[in-house]
């Protein structure tokens, strides 16, 4: 190796090849877990309320945390007032307290509720696809780098 290459670290990344592969593996597993263990079940839960009872509700607690399950709504069910939390994957982050929306809830348990706009799967379905695609991309990078490093060692 000549002096110029030694001084500029040409061809060397910040991480070594094995560390980069471990990093890609960790990112792949993290994205796959988010897709399969968090977002997919959240989308299925939202879809399960498609046939639920419908009610007009008022946002009680709102904000950007709605996607993570931090928003609450108040509505009337079976003659009583119910305050329930919208589930993970709700798309009402732009709503403010006092805003009106239509919700669907389980007849036997009004605490299980989702916004009418989200019962098709909402942002949770999109999140599952995006995180799954990210996991697939990192997996491809991992396979390619493993193949490439193997060829460099033999050659």
mmCIF file of C-alpha atoms in Angstrom:
data_model
loop_
_atom_site.group_PDB
_atom_site.id
_atom_site.type_symbol
_atom_site.label_atom_id
_atom_site.label_comp_id
_atom_site.label_asym_id
_atom_site.label_seq_id
_atom_site.Cartn_x
_atom_site.Cartn_y
_atom_site.Cartn_z
ATOM 1 C CA UNK A 1 0.000 0.000 0.000
ATOM 2 C CA UNK A 2 1.470 3.378 -0.918
ATOM 3 C CA UNK A 3 1.700 6.400 1.401
ATOM 4 C CA UNK A 4 -1.249 8.212 -0.169
ATOM 5 C CA UNK A 5 -3.604 5.312 0.504
ATOM 6 C CA UNK A 6 -2.317 4.948 4.077
ATOM 7 C CA UNK A 7 -2.840 8.627 4.845
ATOM 8 C CA UNK A 8 -6.346 8.938 3.371
ATOM 9 C CA UNK A 9 -7.653 5.499 4.421
ATOM 10 C CA UNK A 10 -8.859 4.931 0.865
ATOM 11 C CA UNK A 11 -11.094 1.890 0.687
ATOM 12 C CA UNK A 12 -11.686 1.688 4.432
ATOM 13 C CA UNK A 13 -14.999 2.534 6.053
ATOM 14 C CA UNK A 14 -15.648 3.752 9.559
ATOM 15 C CA UNK A 15 -16.617 0.233 10.590
ATOM 16 C CA UNK A 16 -14.694 -2.892 9.767
ATOM 17 C CA UNK A 17 -16.334 -5.419 7.452
ATOM 18 C CA UNK A 18 -17.483 -7.717 10.249
ATOM 19 C CA UNK A 19 -18.821 -4.850 12.366
ATOM 20 C CA UNK A 20 -20.730 -3.522 9.349
ATOM 21 C CA UNK A 21 -22.258 -6.952 8.772
ATOM 22 C CA UNK A 22 -23.287 -7.234 12.437
ATOM 23 C CA UNK A 23 -24.772 -3.729 12.235
ATOM 24 C CA UNK A 24 -26.769 -4.679 9.109
ATOM 25 C CA UNK A 25 -27.968 -7.865 10.826
ATOM 26 C CA UNK A 26 -29.123 -5.920 13.908
ATOM 27 C CA UNK A 27 -30.972 -3.352 11.763
ATOM 28 C CA UNK A 28 -32.570 -6.158 9.728
ATOM 29 C CA UNK A 29 -33.820 -7.914 12.856
ATOM 30 C CA UNK A 30 -35.063 -4.657 14.407
ATOM 31 C CA UNK A 31 -37.032 -3.661 11.313
ATOM 32 C CA UNK A 32 -38.455 -7.162 10.907
ATOM 33 C CA UNK A 33 -39.535 -7.189 14.572
ATOM 34 C CA UNK A 34 -41.211 -3.778 14.239
ATOM 35 C CA UNK A 35 -43.034 -4.930 11.134
ATOM 36 C CA UNK A 36 -44.085 -8.391 12.302
ATOM 37 C CA UNK A 37 -44.504 -7.987 16.050
ATOM 38 C CA UNK A 38 -45.822 -4.424 16.374
ATOM 39 C CA UNK A 39 -47.272 -2.948 13.202
ATOM 40 C CA UNK A 40 -48.882 -6.050 11.666
ATOM 41 C CA UNK A 41 -50.848 -6.941 14.845
ATOM 42 C CA UNK A 42 -51.847 -3.276 15.204
ATOM 43 C CA UNK A 43 -53.216 -3.265 11.637
ATOM 44 C CA UNK A 44 -55.096 -6.523 12.298
ATOM 45 C CA UNK A 45 -56.578 -5.052 15.484
ATOM 46 C CA UNK A 46 -57.768 -1.988 13.593
ATOM 47 C CA UNK A 47 -59.341 -4.162 10.876
ATOM 48 C CA UNK A 48 -61.115 -6.265 13.513
ATOM 49 C CA UNK A 49 -63.235 -3.224 14.406
ATOM 50 C CA UNK A 50 -64.662 -2.747 10.878
ATOM 51 C CA UNK A 51 -67.967 -4.293 11.948
ATOM 52 C CA UNK A 52 -68.037 -2.637 15.377
ATOM 53 C CA UNK A 53 -70.729 -0.280 16.623
ATOM 54 C CA UNK A 54 -70.427 3.271 15.372
ATOM 55 C CA UNK A 55 -70.541 6.377 17.578
ATOM 56 C CA UNK A 56 -69.711 10.071 17.378
ATOM 57 C CA UNK A 57 -66.777 10.917 19.654
ATOM 58 C CA UNK A 58 -64.803 13.905 20.877
ATOM 59 C CA UNK A 59 -61.030 13.956 21.147
ATOM 60 C CA UNK A 60 -60.027 14.329 24.789
ATOM 61 C CA UNK A 61 -56.256 13.956 24.518
ATOM 62 C CA UNK A 62 -54.681 14.512 21.107
ATOM 63 C CA UNK A 63 -51.362 15.255 19.488
ATOM 64 C CA UNK A 64 -48.572 13.741 17.456
ATOM 65 C CA UNK A 65 -48.448 10.693 19.769
ATOM 66 C CA UNK A 66 -51.687 9.313 18.304
ATOM 67 C CA UNK A 67 -49.774 6.951 16.030
ATOM 68 C CA UNK A 68 -48.211 5.403 19.143
ATOM 69 C CA UNK A 69 -51.546 5.078 20.937
ATOM 70 C CA UNK A 70 -51.554 8.245 23.020
ATOM 71 C CA UNK A 71 -54.923 9.789 22.049
ATOM 72 C CA UNK A 72 -58.182 9.461 23.963
ATOM 73 C CA UNK A 73 -61.777 9.896 22.819
ATOM 74 C CA UNK A 74 -65.059 10.333 24.712
ATOM 75 C CA UNK A 75 -68.319 8.929 23.370
ATOM 76 C CA UNK A 76 -71.676 7.494 24.433
ATOM 77 C CA UNK A 77 -72.112 3.704 24.394
ATOM 78 C CA UNK A 78 -75.142 1.870 25.761
ATOM 79 C CA UNK A 79 -76.269 4.983 27.622
ATOM 80 C CA UNK A 80 -72.979 5.638 29.445
ATOM 81 C CA UNK A 81 -70.023 7.919 28.735
ATOM 82 C CA UNK A 82 -66.862 6.069 27.775
ATOM 83 C CA UNK A 83 -63.331 7.482 27.616
ATOM 84 C CA UNK A 84 -61.088 5.153 25.615
ATOM 85 C CA UNK A 85 -57.616 5.291 24.112
ATOM 86 C CA UNK A 86 -57.168 5.017 20.359
ATOM 87 C CA UNK A 87 -54.867 2.098 19.496
ATOM 88 C CA UNK A 88 -51.381 2.112 18.013
ATOM 89 C CA UNK A 89 -51.512 3.060 14.337
ATOM 90 C CA UNK A 90 -54.206 5.727 14.648
ATOM 91 C CA UNK A 91 -53.848 8.495 12.119
ATOM 92 C CA UNK A 92 -55.224 11.434 14.085
ATOM 93 C CA UNK A 93 -51.986 13.206 15.014
ATOM 94 C CA UNK A 94 -53.205 16.504 13.546
ATOM 95 C CA UNK A 95 -56.424 16.510 15.574
ATOM 96 C CA UNK A 96 -56.797 18.662 18.660
ATOM 97 C CA UNK A 97 -58.719 18.164 21.891
ATOM 98 C CA UNK A 98 -62.387 18.953 21.220
ATOM 99 C CA UNK A 99 -62.356 17.793 17.598
ATOM 100 C CA UNK A 100 -65.207 15.457 16.591
ATOM 101 C CA UNK A 101 -64.733 12.125 14.832
ATOM 102 C CA UNK A 102 -66.580 8.895 14.197
ATOM 103 C CA UNK A 103 -65.347 5.800 16.038
ATOM 104 C CA UNK A 104 -66.110 2.092 15.969
ATOM 105 C CA UNK A 105 -66.081 0.063 19.175
ATOM 106 C CA UNK A 106 -66.652 -3.489 20.308
ATOM 107 C CA UNK A 107 -70.187 -3.922 21.543
ATOM 108 C CA UNK A 108 -69.130 -6.151 24.453
ATOM 109 C CA UNK A 109 -66.189 -3.873 25.428
ATOM 110 C CA UNK A 110 -66.509 -0.165 24.498
ATOM 111 C CA UNK A 111 -62.926 0.443 25.693
ATOM 112 C CA UNK A 112 -61.758 -1.289 22.493
ATOM 113 C CA UNK A 113 -62.177 1.510 19.991
ATOM 114 C CA UNK A 114 -60.706 2.840 16.734
ATOM 115 C CA UNK A 115 -61.407 5.831 14.548
ATOM 116 C CA UNK A 116 -63.645 5.071 11.560
ATOM 117 C CA UNK A 117 -60.889 6.330 9.236
ATOM 118 C CA UNK A 118 -58.410 3.776 10.631
ATOM 119 C CA UNK A 119 -60.414 0.529 10.611
ATOM 120 C CA UNK A 120 -58.991 -0.406 7.203
ATOM 121 C CA UNK A 121 -55.579 -0.839 8.825
ATOM 122 C CA UNK A 122 -54.560 2.797 8.823
ATOM 123 C CA UNK A 123 -50.991 3.876 9.241
ATOM 124 C CA UNK A 124 -50.179 0.600 10.967
ATOM 125 C CA UNK A 125 -50.570 -1.292 7.688
ATOM 126 C CA UNK A 126 -48.340 1.219 5.918
ATOM 127 C CA UNK A 127 -45.811 0.958 8.768
ATOM 128 C CA UNK A 128 -45.767 -2.828 8.520
ATOM 129 C CA UNK A 129 -45.009 -2.630 4.793
ATOM 130 C CA UNK A 130 -42.348 0.078 5.174
ATOM 131 C CA UNK A 131 -40.552 -1.671 8.052
ATOM 132 C CA UNK A 132 -40.796 -5.010 6.241
ATOM 133 C CA UNK A 133 -39.346 -3.500 3.058
ATOM 134 C CA UNK A 134 -36.548 -1.928 5.090
ATOM 135 C CA UNK A 135 -35.766 -5.301 6.660
ATOM 136 C CA UNK A 136 -35.684 -6.917 3.211
ATOM 137 C CA UNK A 137 -33.353 -4.195 1.921
ATOM 138 C CA UNK A 138 -30.926 -4.625 4.821
ATOM 139 C CA UNK A 139 -31.094 -8.392 4.368
ATOM 140 C CA UNK A 140 -30.120 -7.983 0.704
ATOM 141 C CA UNK A 141 -27.218 -5.739 1.721
ATOM 142 C CA UNK A 142 -26.153 -8.315 4.282
ATOM 143 C CA UNK A 143 -26.246 -11.186 1.769
ATOM 144 C CA UNK A 144 -24.417 -9.137 -0.867
ATOM 145 C CA UNK A 145 -21.693 -8.041 1.562
ATOM 146 C CA UNK A 146 -21.220 -11.607 2.833
ATOM 147 C CA UNK A 147 -20.836 -12.871 -0.738
ATOM 148 C CA UNK A 148 -18.521 -9.976 -1.659
ATOM 149 C CA UNK A 149 -16.269 -10.418 1.405
ATOM 150 C CA UNK A 150 -16.065 -14.152 0.748
ATOM 151 C CA UNK A 151 -14.876 -13.513 -2.813
ATOM 152 C CA UNK A 152 -12.280 -10.987 -1.596
ATOM 153 C CA UNK A 153 -10.816 -13.469 0.874
ATOM 154 C CA UNK A 154 -10.527 -16.218 -1.748
ATOM 155 C CA UNK A 155 -9.174 -13.926 -4.450
#
